[in-house]
Amino acid sequence: MTPESKINIQRQRGFVLALTLWMLAILTIAAGFFSLWTQRAVTAAQTLQMDLQGEIDMQATQANLIYLMATQRFNIGGLTTPDKKSEEDSKSKTKILSTPNDFGEASILPEGGEIFLDDRPYFGSGKAYFALQDESGLVNINLESMEAMSRLLNLLGIKKDLCPALVAKLRDYTDEDDLHLLNGAEKYEYNLLGLSPPSNRLLIVPWEARRILDWDKQPALWENDTLPQLTQALVAAHPNINTAPAIILQAVYNLTDEATERVIKAREGLPFYEVSAVTQIAGMTLDIDPEEADNFFPASYLRLMLWYENARRMRQIHLQITPYADKSKPWMVHYTLNYGLLPRYTQLSPIRARTTLFDATVSSETP
């Protein structure tokens, strides 16, 4: 064999070796991509399965809560739950609809085991959670006094000197005339800025406040849905002291931090039913006419929050209990919203309701 032949053979062997290495590298990369794609596909399928099961659990939780609202009484402690014997007895639709679920026939005092209506998280069916808020425990954004609204805005982080002007613009937006309040704004100011003019009617939902001049420029009001979570536009009364959040007690009744803490701690054991007891526990007088501080019973309007374990979104349902509705079901859903999971609901430890209704759940897995 000539030297030239040996060189050619060595070159061919080197080429084959390089080609083999390239093929191995390509196959390795392809296998890696396939493995990554498979992993993502499996993760997506698992997430879809979890979301489906979460939706089923939320629907079951909602159905059980509506059943309780339609068949159980409310008192100053919240929504009563049936005893074990009652849960074992089935009720026909006729019996449910013929049983009055009113707010005056039985004692208003708590029996023990009520589901609280102060927005605290509960375990629902399966991996779902829920929280019920009596809407009368929130501030009526249309009717609350300007002083109380100013205090609320300040407590939410708005500079104190800006609060009166914001409240004045709110009142100008909702009143029926075109007269300016001090530091308010009417149609003329909105036209100058190319904005839709005031509706000159009461807000239907709290989110409408973003249309008010300068209100949309206050991120503290809208981050994590802060203002809409604390206000309502349905119940024409001062906030229910038994279900109001701490910040509402401070804003509307002008209580100090210490007084608010004492009131909330006391209502955990025995809800209030007269203002004199609130004054005694708080150690100070409420900033309100005593004759108007008579809201201790939950309203027929409720806000239901639903979410499930590891969810990124949650559902808000606004309900009304209508026990005497003619030829209709004893509840009404006014509207439903879906949005990102609010942090406060994951920061509080959920508790269990004293009922077995949430023990069972329906599986999304098919046989």
Short mmCIF file of C-alpha atoms in Angstrom, two decimals:
data_model
loop_
_atom_site.label_atom_id
_atom_site.label_comp_id
_atom_site.label_asym_id
_atom_site.label_seq_id
_atom_site.Cartn_x
_atom_site.Cartn_y
_atom_site.Cartn_z
CA MET A 1 0.00 0.00 0.00
CA THR A 2 1.38 3.32 -1.03
CA PRO A 3 1.78 6.19 1.42
CA GLU A 4 -0.90 8.12 -0.48
CA SER A 5 -3.42 5.29 0.04
CA LYS A 6 -2.70 5.20 3.77
CA ILE A 7 -3.32 8.94 4.01
CA ASN A 8 -6.65 8.62 2.13
CA ILE A 9 -7.80 5.81 4.42
CA GLN A 10 -6.94 7.87 7.52
CA ARG A 11 -8.82 10.85 6.09
CA GLN A 12 -11.87 8.67 5.40
CA ARG A 13 -11.78 7.29 8.95
CA GLY A 14 -11.52 10.81 10.35
CA PHE A 15 -14.49 11.94 8.27
CA VAL A 16 -16.61 8.99 9.43
CA LEU A 17 -15.70 9.68 13.06
CA ALA A 18 -16.61 13.37 12.75
CA LEU A 19 -19.88 12.50 10.97
CA THR A 20 -20.72 9.99 13.70
CA LEU A 21 -20.08 12.56 16.41
CA TRP A 22 -22.27 15.10 14.61
CA MET A 23 -25.08 12.55 14.26
CA LEU A 24 -24.82 11.67 17.95
CA ALA A 25 -24.95 15.36 18.87
CA ILE A 26 -28.01 15.93 16.66
CA LEU A 27 -29.77 12.88 18.11
CA THR A 28 -28.96 14.04 21.65
CA ILE A 29 -30.38 17.50 20.96
CA ALA A 30 -33.46 15.99 19.31
CA ALA A 31 -33.98 13.66 22.26
CA GLY A 32 -33.64 16.61 24.63
CA PHE A 33 -36.22 18.65 22.72
CA PHE A 34 -38.58 15.66 22.62
CA SER A 35 -38.16 15.11 26.35
CA LEU A 36 -38.84 18.80 27.03
CA TRP A 37 -41.90 18.78 24.76
CA THR A 38 -43.20 15.63 26.47
CA GLN A 39 -42.65 17.14 29.91
CA ARG A 40 -44.49 20.31 28.92
CA ALA A 41 -47.33 18.32 27.40
CA VAL A 42 -47.68 16.25 30.58
CA THR A 43 -47.56 19.38 32.75
CA ALA A 44 -50.20 21.07 30.58
CA ALA A 45 -52.43 18.00 30.81
CA GLN A 46 -52.01 17.86 34.59
CA THR A 47 -52.77 21.57 34.90
CA LEU A 48 -55.86 21.17 32.73
CA GLN A 49 -56.98 18.26 34.90
CA MET A 50 -56.43 20.31 38.07
CA ASP A 51 -58.31 23.28 36.62
CA LEU A 52 -61.20 21.04 35.62
CA GLN A 53 -61.36 19.46 39.06
CA GLY A 54 -61.05 22.89 40.66
CA GLU A 55 -63.98 24.18 38.60
CA ILE A 56 -66.07 21.16 39.62
CA ASP A 57 -65.19 21.73 43.28
CA MET A 58 -66.13 25.43 43.04
CA GLN A 59 -69.46 24.59 41.41
CA ALA A 60 -70.18 22.04 44.14
CA THR A 61 -69.27 24.58 46.82
CA GLN A 62 -71.51 27.22 45.27
CA ALA A 63 -74.43 24.77 45.03
CA ASN A 64 -74.05 23.71 48.66
CA LEU A 65 -73.90 27.31 49.87
CA ILE A 66 -76.99 28.29 47.90
CA TYR A 67 -78.75 25.27 49.39
CA LEU A 68 -77.82 26.47 52.88
CA MET A 69 -78.96 30.01 52.14
CA ALA A 70 -82.30 28.73 50.85
CA THR A 71 -82.98 26.35 53.73
CA GLN A 72 -81.28 27.86 56.79
CA ARG A 73 -81.77 31.01 58.82
CA PHE A 74 -79.52 34.00 59.22
CA ASN A 75 -78.84 35.62 62.57
CA ILE A 76 -76.41 38.24 63.85
CA GLY A 77 -73.70 35.58 63.92
CA GLY A 78 -74.03 34.63 60.26
CA LEU A 79 -75.57 31.78 58.26
CA THR A 80 -76.77 28.91 60.44
CA THR A 81 -75.84 25.34 59.56
CA PRO A 82 -78.09 22.29 59.98
CA ASP A 83 -77.52 19.73 62.70
CA LYS A 84 -76.51 16.20 61.72
CA LYS A 85 -80.08 14.88 61.74
CA SER A 86 -81.27 17.70 59.51
CA GLU A 87 -78.50 16.99 57.02
CA GLU A 88 -79.55 13.35 56.85
CA ASP A 89 -83.16 14.30 56.06
CA SER A 90 -83.87 15.09 52.44
CA LYS A 91 -86.05 18.07 51.58
CA SER A 92 -88.24 18.33 48.57
CA LYS A 93 -88.23 21.46 46.45
CA THR A 94 -91.79 22.21 47.60
CA LYS A 95 -90.77 21.99 51.26
CA ILE A 96 -87.73 24.18 50.72
CA LEU A 97 -89.69 26.88 48.92
CA SER A 98 -92.53 26.75 51.44
CA THR A 99 -90.21 27.12 54.44
CA PRO A 100 -89.74 30.83 55.16
CA ASN A 101 -86.13 31.90 55.38
CA ASP A 102 -86.89 35.30 56.78
CA PHE A 103 -85.05 37.52 59.18
CA GLY A 104 -87.55 37.99 61.99
CA GLU A 105 -89.45 34.90 63.16
CA ALA A 106 -86.72 33.20 65.20
CA SER A 107 -84.16 34.57 67.61
CA ILE A 108 -81.54 36.81 66.09
CA LEU A 109 -78.93 35.54 68.55
CA PRO A 110 -76.30 33.08 67.32
CA GLU A 111 -76.79 29.36 67.94
CA GLY A 112 -73.14 28.40 67.43
CA GLY A 113 -71.53 27.02 64.32
CA GLU A 114 -72.71 29.78 61.98
CA ILE A 115 -70.77 30.48 58.80
CA PHE A 116 -69.31 33.93 59.36
CA LEU A 117 -70.17 36.63 56.83
CA ASP A 118 -67.03 38.73 57.27
CA ASP A 119 -65.08 37.47 54.25
CA ARG A 120 -62.98 34.93 56.13
CA PRO A 121 -61.83 31.91 54.07
CA TYR A 122 -63.48 28.50 54.52
CA PHE A 123 -62.75 25.05 53.16
CA GLY A 124 -65.28 24.17 50.48
CA SER A 125 -65.88 20.96 48.55
CA GLY A 126 -62.78 19.07 47.43
CA LYS A 127 -59.92 21.51 47.02
CA ALA A 128 -62.15 24.58 46.72
CA TYR A 129 -62.32 27.47 49.17
CA PHE A 130 -64.95 30.14 49.74
CA ALA A 131 -65.55 33.36 51.63
CA LEU A 132 -68.91 35.05 52.26
CA GLN A 133 -69.22 38.78 52.86
CA ASP A 134 -72.41 40.44 54.05
CA GLU A 135 -72.65 43.42 51.71
CA SER A 136 -74.14 45.54 54.48
CA GLY A 137 -70.77 45.27 56.23
CA LEU A 138 -69.23 47.38 53.46
CA VAL A 139 -69.41 51.11 52.76
CA ASN A 140 -72.17 52.33 50.46
CA ILE A 141 -70.07 54.35 48.04
CA ASN A 142 -73.08 56.44 47.02
CA LEU A 143 -74.56 57.33 50.39
CA GLU A 144 -71.86 57.32 53.06
CA SER A 145 -70.94 60.72 54.51
CA MET A 146 -68.17 62.75 52.92
CA GLU A 147 -66.21 62.67 56.17
CA ALA A 148 -66.32 58.88 56.36
CA MET A 149 -65.39 58.51 52.68
CA SER A 150 -62.46 60.89 53.15
CA ARG A 151 -61.23 58.85 56.12
CA LEU A 152 -61.53 55.65 54.09
CA LEU A 153 -59.51 57.04 51.19
CA ASN A 154 -56.86 58.27 53.60
CA LEU A 155 -56.66 54.87 55.30
CA LEU A 156 -56.20 53.30 51.86
CA GLY A 157 -53.10 55.40 51.29
CA ILE A 158 -54.42 58.55 49.60
CA LYS A 159 -52.81 61.76 50.84
CA LYS A 160 -55.08 63.46 53.35
CA ASP A 161 -55.20 66.77 51.46
CA LEU A 162 -56.42 65.00 48.28
CA CYS A 163 -59.28 63.08 49.90
CA PRO A 164 -61.91 65.87 50.20
CA ALA A 165 -61.51 66.79 46.52
CA LEU A 166 -61.86 63.17 45.42
CA VAL A 167 -65.03 62.75 47.48
CA ALA A 168 -66.41 66.04 46.10
CA LYS A 169 -65.85 64.74 42.55
CA LEU A 170 -67.64 61.53 43.53
CA ARG A 171 -70.65 63.49 44.76
CA ASP A 172 -70.70 65.71 41.65
CA TYR A 173 -70.55 62.60 39.48
CA THR A 174 -73.57 60.99 41.16
CA ASP A 175 -75.83 63.95 41.98
CA GLU A 176 -78.57 65.03 39.57
CA ASP A 177 -77.54 68.67 39.13
CA ASP A 178 -74.71 70.50 37.35
CA LEU A 179 -73.72 72.57 40.38
CA HIS A 180 -70.13 72.31 41.56
CA LEU A 181 -69.17 71.26 45.03
CA LEU A 182 -65.96 72.80 46.35
CA ASN A 183 -63.08 71.10 44.46
CA GLY A 184 -65.61 68.98 42.58
CA ALA A 185 -66.02 68.48 38.83
CA GLU A 186 -68.99 68.59 36.50
CA LYS A 187 -69.55 68.14 32.75
CA TYR A 188 -67.38 71.14 31.79
CA GLU A 189 -64.21 69.72 33.38
CA TYR A 190 -64.77 66.31 31.81
CA ASN A 191 -65.29 67.84 28.35
CA LEU A 192 -62.03 69.78 28.64
CA LEU A 193 -60.17 66.50 29.17
CA GLY A 194 -62.10 64.59 26.52
CA LEU A 195 -63.72 62.32 29.10
CA SER A 196 -67.26 60.99 29.25
CA PRO A 197 -69.40 63.37 31.32
CA PRO A 198 -70.76 62.43 34.76
CA SER A 199 -73.70 60.03 34.74
CA ASN A 200 -75.58 62.16 37.29
CA ARG A 201 -76.96 59.03 38.88
CA LEU A 202 -75.87 56.73 41.68
CA LEU A 203 -73.14 54.24 40.87
CA ILE A 204 -74.49 50.79 40.08
CA VAL A 205 -71.26 48.98 41.01
CA PRO A 206 -68.15 50.33 42.80
CA TRP A 207 -65.94 49.82 39.72
CA GLU A 208 -67.74 52.74 38.07
CA ALA A 209 -65.73 55.03 40.35
CA ARG A 210 -62.76 54.63 37.97
CA ARG A 211 -64.64 56.88 35.53
CA ILE A 212 -64.64 59.73 38.02
CA LEU A 213 -62.11 62.48 37.40
CA ASP A 214 -58.80 61.77 39.20
CA TRP A 215 -60.03 58.55 40.79
CA ASP A 216 -58.33 56.44 38.12
CA LYS A 217 -55.03 58.15 39.00
CA GLN A 218 -54.99 56.61 42.48
CA PRO A 219 -53.40 53.14 42.14
CA ALA A 220 -53.85 52.46 45.86
CA LEU A 221 -57.61 52.26 45.27
CA TRP A 222 -57.43 49.69 42.48
CA GLU A 223 -54.43 47.50 43.22
CA ASN A 224 -55.72 44.06 44.25
CA ASP A 225 -59.25 45.40 43.78
CA THR A 226 -58.94 47.26 47.10
CA LEU A 227 -61.74 49.82 46.85
CA PRO A 228 -64.37 47.53 45.25
CA GLN A 229 -63.69 44.93 47.95
CA LEU A 230 -64.61 47.45 50.65
CA THR A 231 -67.59 49.20 49.05
CA GLN A 232 -71.03 48.38 47.70
CA ALA A 233 -73.94 50.17 46.07
CA LEU A 234 -76.92 48.09 47.20
CA VAL A 235 -77.58 48.47 50.93
CA ALA A 236 -78.67 51.91 52.13
CA ALA A 237 -77.39 51.65 55.69
CA HIS A 238 -74.28 52.26 57.73
CA PRO A 239 -71.97 49.23 57.78
CA ASN A 240 -72.96 46.22 59.87
CA ILE A 241 -70.65 46.30 62.88
CA ASN A 242 -70.67 42.50 63.08
CA THR A 243 -69.42 41.95 59.52
CA ALA A 244 -67.48 45.12 58.64
CA PRO A 245 -63.72 44.86 57.99
CA ALA A 246 -61.46 46.65 60.44
CA ILE A 247 -60.69 49.49 58.03
CA ILE A 248 -64.43 50.14 57.59
CA LEU A 249 -64.98 50.36 61.35
CA GLN A 250 -62.18 52.90 61.51
CA ALA A 251 -63.39 54.95 58.54
CA VAL A 252 -67.13 55.08 59.20
CA TYR A 253 -67.26 54.98 62.99
CA ASN A 254 -63.91 56.76 63.48
CA LEU A 255 -62.58 54.10 65.85
CA THR A 256 -58.92 53.91 66.79
CA ASP A 257 -56.79 50.87 65.97
CA GLU A 258 -57.04 49.65 69.55
CA ALA A 259 -60.82 50.16 69.74
CA THR A 260 -61.30 48.38 66.42
CA GLU A 261 -59.23 45.42 67.60
CA ARG A 262 -61.34 45.13 70.77
CA VAL A 263 -64.61 45.28 68.83
CA ILE A 264 -63.55 42.59 66.35
CA LYS A 265 -62.28 40.33 69.12
CA ALA A 266 -65.52 40.74 71.10
CA ARG A 267 -67.83 40.05 68.15
CA GLU A 268 -66.01 36.75 67.56
CA GLY A 269 -67.47 35.44 70.80
CA LEU A 270 -70.83 37.21 70.82
CA PRO A 271 -71.94 39.48 67.98
CA PHE A 272 -73.35 42.88 68.89
CA TYR A 273 -77.04 43.75 68.78
CA GLU A 274 -77.04 47.20 70.40
CA VAL A 275 -74.76 50.21 70.08
CA SER A 276 -74.27 50.65 73.83
CA ALA A 277 -72.37 47.35 73.95
CA VAL A 278 -70.15 48.46 71.07
CA THR A 279 -69.37 51.72 72.86
CA GLN A 280 -68.56 49.88 76.07
CA ILE A 281 -66.19 47.42 74.36
CA ALA A 282 -64.58 50.07 72.16
CA GLY A 283 -64.03 52.41 75.09
CA MET A 284 -65.11 55.36 72.96
CA THR A 285 -68.18 56.81 71.32
CA LEU A 286 -68.92 55.92 67.72
CA ASP A 287 -68.84 58.88 65.35
CA ILE A 288 -72.46 58.45 64.30
CA ASP A 289 -75.95 59.30 65.44
CA PRO A 290 -76.89 56.53 67.92
CA GLU A 291 -80.30 56.22 66.27
CA GLU A 292 -78.61 55.39 62.97
CA ALA A 293 -76.22 52.82 64.43
CA ASP A 294 -78.75 50.01 64.34
CA ASN A 295 -77.31 47.76 61.65
CA PHE A 296 -76.33 44.49 63.32
CA PHE A 297 -78.14 41.96 61.12
CA PRO A 298 -76.85 40.73 57.74
CA ALA A 299 -78.55 41.99 54.61
CA SER A 300 -80.08 39.81 51.93
CA TYR A 301 -77.20 40.80 49.63
CA LEU A 302 -74.08 38.63 49.87
CA ARG A 303 -70.76 38.46 48.06
CA LEU A 304 -69.37 34.99 47.49
CA MET A 305 -65.69 34.46 46.64
CA LEU A 306 -64.63 31.09 45.20
CA TRP A 307 -61.19 29.72 44.34
CA TYR A 308 -59.30 26.43 44.57
CA GLU A 309 -55.90 25.15 45.64
CA ASN A 310 -52.98 26.46 43.54
CA ALA A 311 -55.35 28.52 41.39
CA ARG A 312 -54.23 31.77 39.81
CA ARG A 313 -57.74 33.13 39.40
CA MET A 314 -60.89 33.37 41.48
CA ARG A 315 -64.60 34.04 41.02
CA GLN A 316 -66.77 36.67 42.68
CA ILE A 317 -70.54 36.15 42.75
CA HIS A 318 -73.03 38.73 43.99
CA LEU A 319 -76.15 37.05 45.37
CA GLN A 320 -79.44 38.16 46.83
CA ILE A 321 -81.56 35.94 49.04
CA THR A 322 -85.21 36.26 47.96
CA PRO A 323 -87.28 33.92 50.19
CA TYR A 324 -90.59 35.52 49.24
CA ALA A 325 -90.02 35.91 45.51
CA ASP A 326 -93.27 35.12 43.72
CA LYS A 327 -93.01 32.01 41.53
CA SER A 328 -89.24 32.17 41.51
CA LYS A 329 -86.26 30.54 43.20
CA PRO A 330 -85.31 31.90 46.66
CA TRP A 331 -82.06 33.43 45.46
CA MET A 332 -80.85 35.63 42.63
CA VAL A 333 -77.39 36.02 41.08
CA HIS A 334 -76.92 39.67 40.16
CA TYR A 335 -73.55 39.33 38.46
CA THR A 336 -70.35 37.27 38.41
CA LEU A 337 -66.74 38.37 37.93
CA ASN A 338 -63.55 36.41 37.26
CA TYR A 339 -60.11 37.86 37.94
CA GLY A 340 -56.69 37.17 39.42
CA LEU A 341 -56.50 35.58 42.85
CA LEU A 342 -56.37 38.31 45.49
CA PRO A 343 -53.42 37.87 47.90
CA ARG A 344 -55.40 38.34 51.11
CA TYR A 345 -57.32 35.10 50.56
CA THR A 346 -54.13 33.04 50.51
CA GLN A 347 -52.59 34.86 53.47
CA LEU A 348 -55.33 33.75 55.89
CA SER A 349 -55.73 30.17 57.11
CA PRO A 350 -59.12 28.75 56.07
CA ILE A 351 -61.46 27.20 58.63
CA ARG A 352 -64.04 24.43 58.30
CA ALA A 353 -67.77 25.05 58.44
CA ARG A 354 -69.79 22.97 60.88
CA THR A 355 -71.52 20.93 58.22
CA THR A 356 -70.84 17.76 56.25
CA LEU A 357 -72.12 19.27 53.00
CA PHE A 358 -68.60 20.13 51.87
CA ASP A 359 -67.11 16.72 52.68
CA ALA A 360 -67.97 15.05 49.37
CA THR A 361 -66.96 16.15 45.90
CA VAL A 362 -67.39 15.02 42.32
CA SER A 363 -64.32 13.76 40.49
CA SER A 364 -63.42 14.90 37.00
CA GLU A 365 -61.90 11.50 36.22
CA THR A 366 -63.95 9.27 33.96
CA PRO A 367 -64.18 5.52 34.65
#
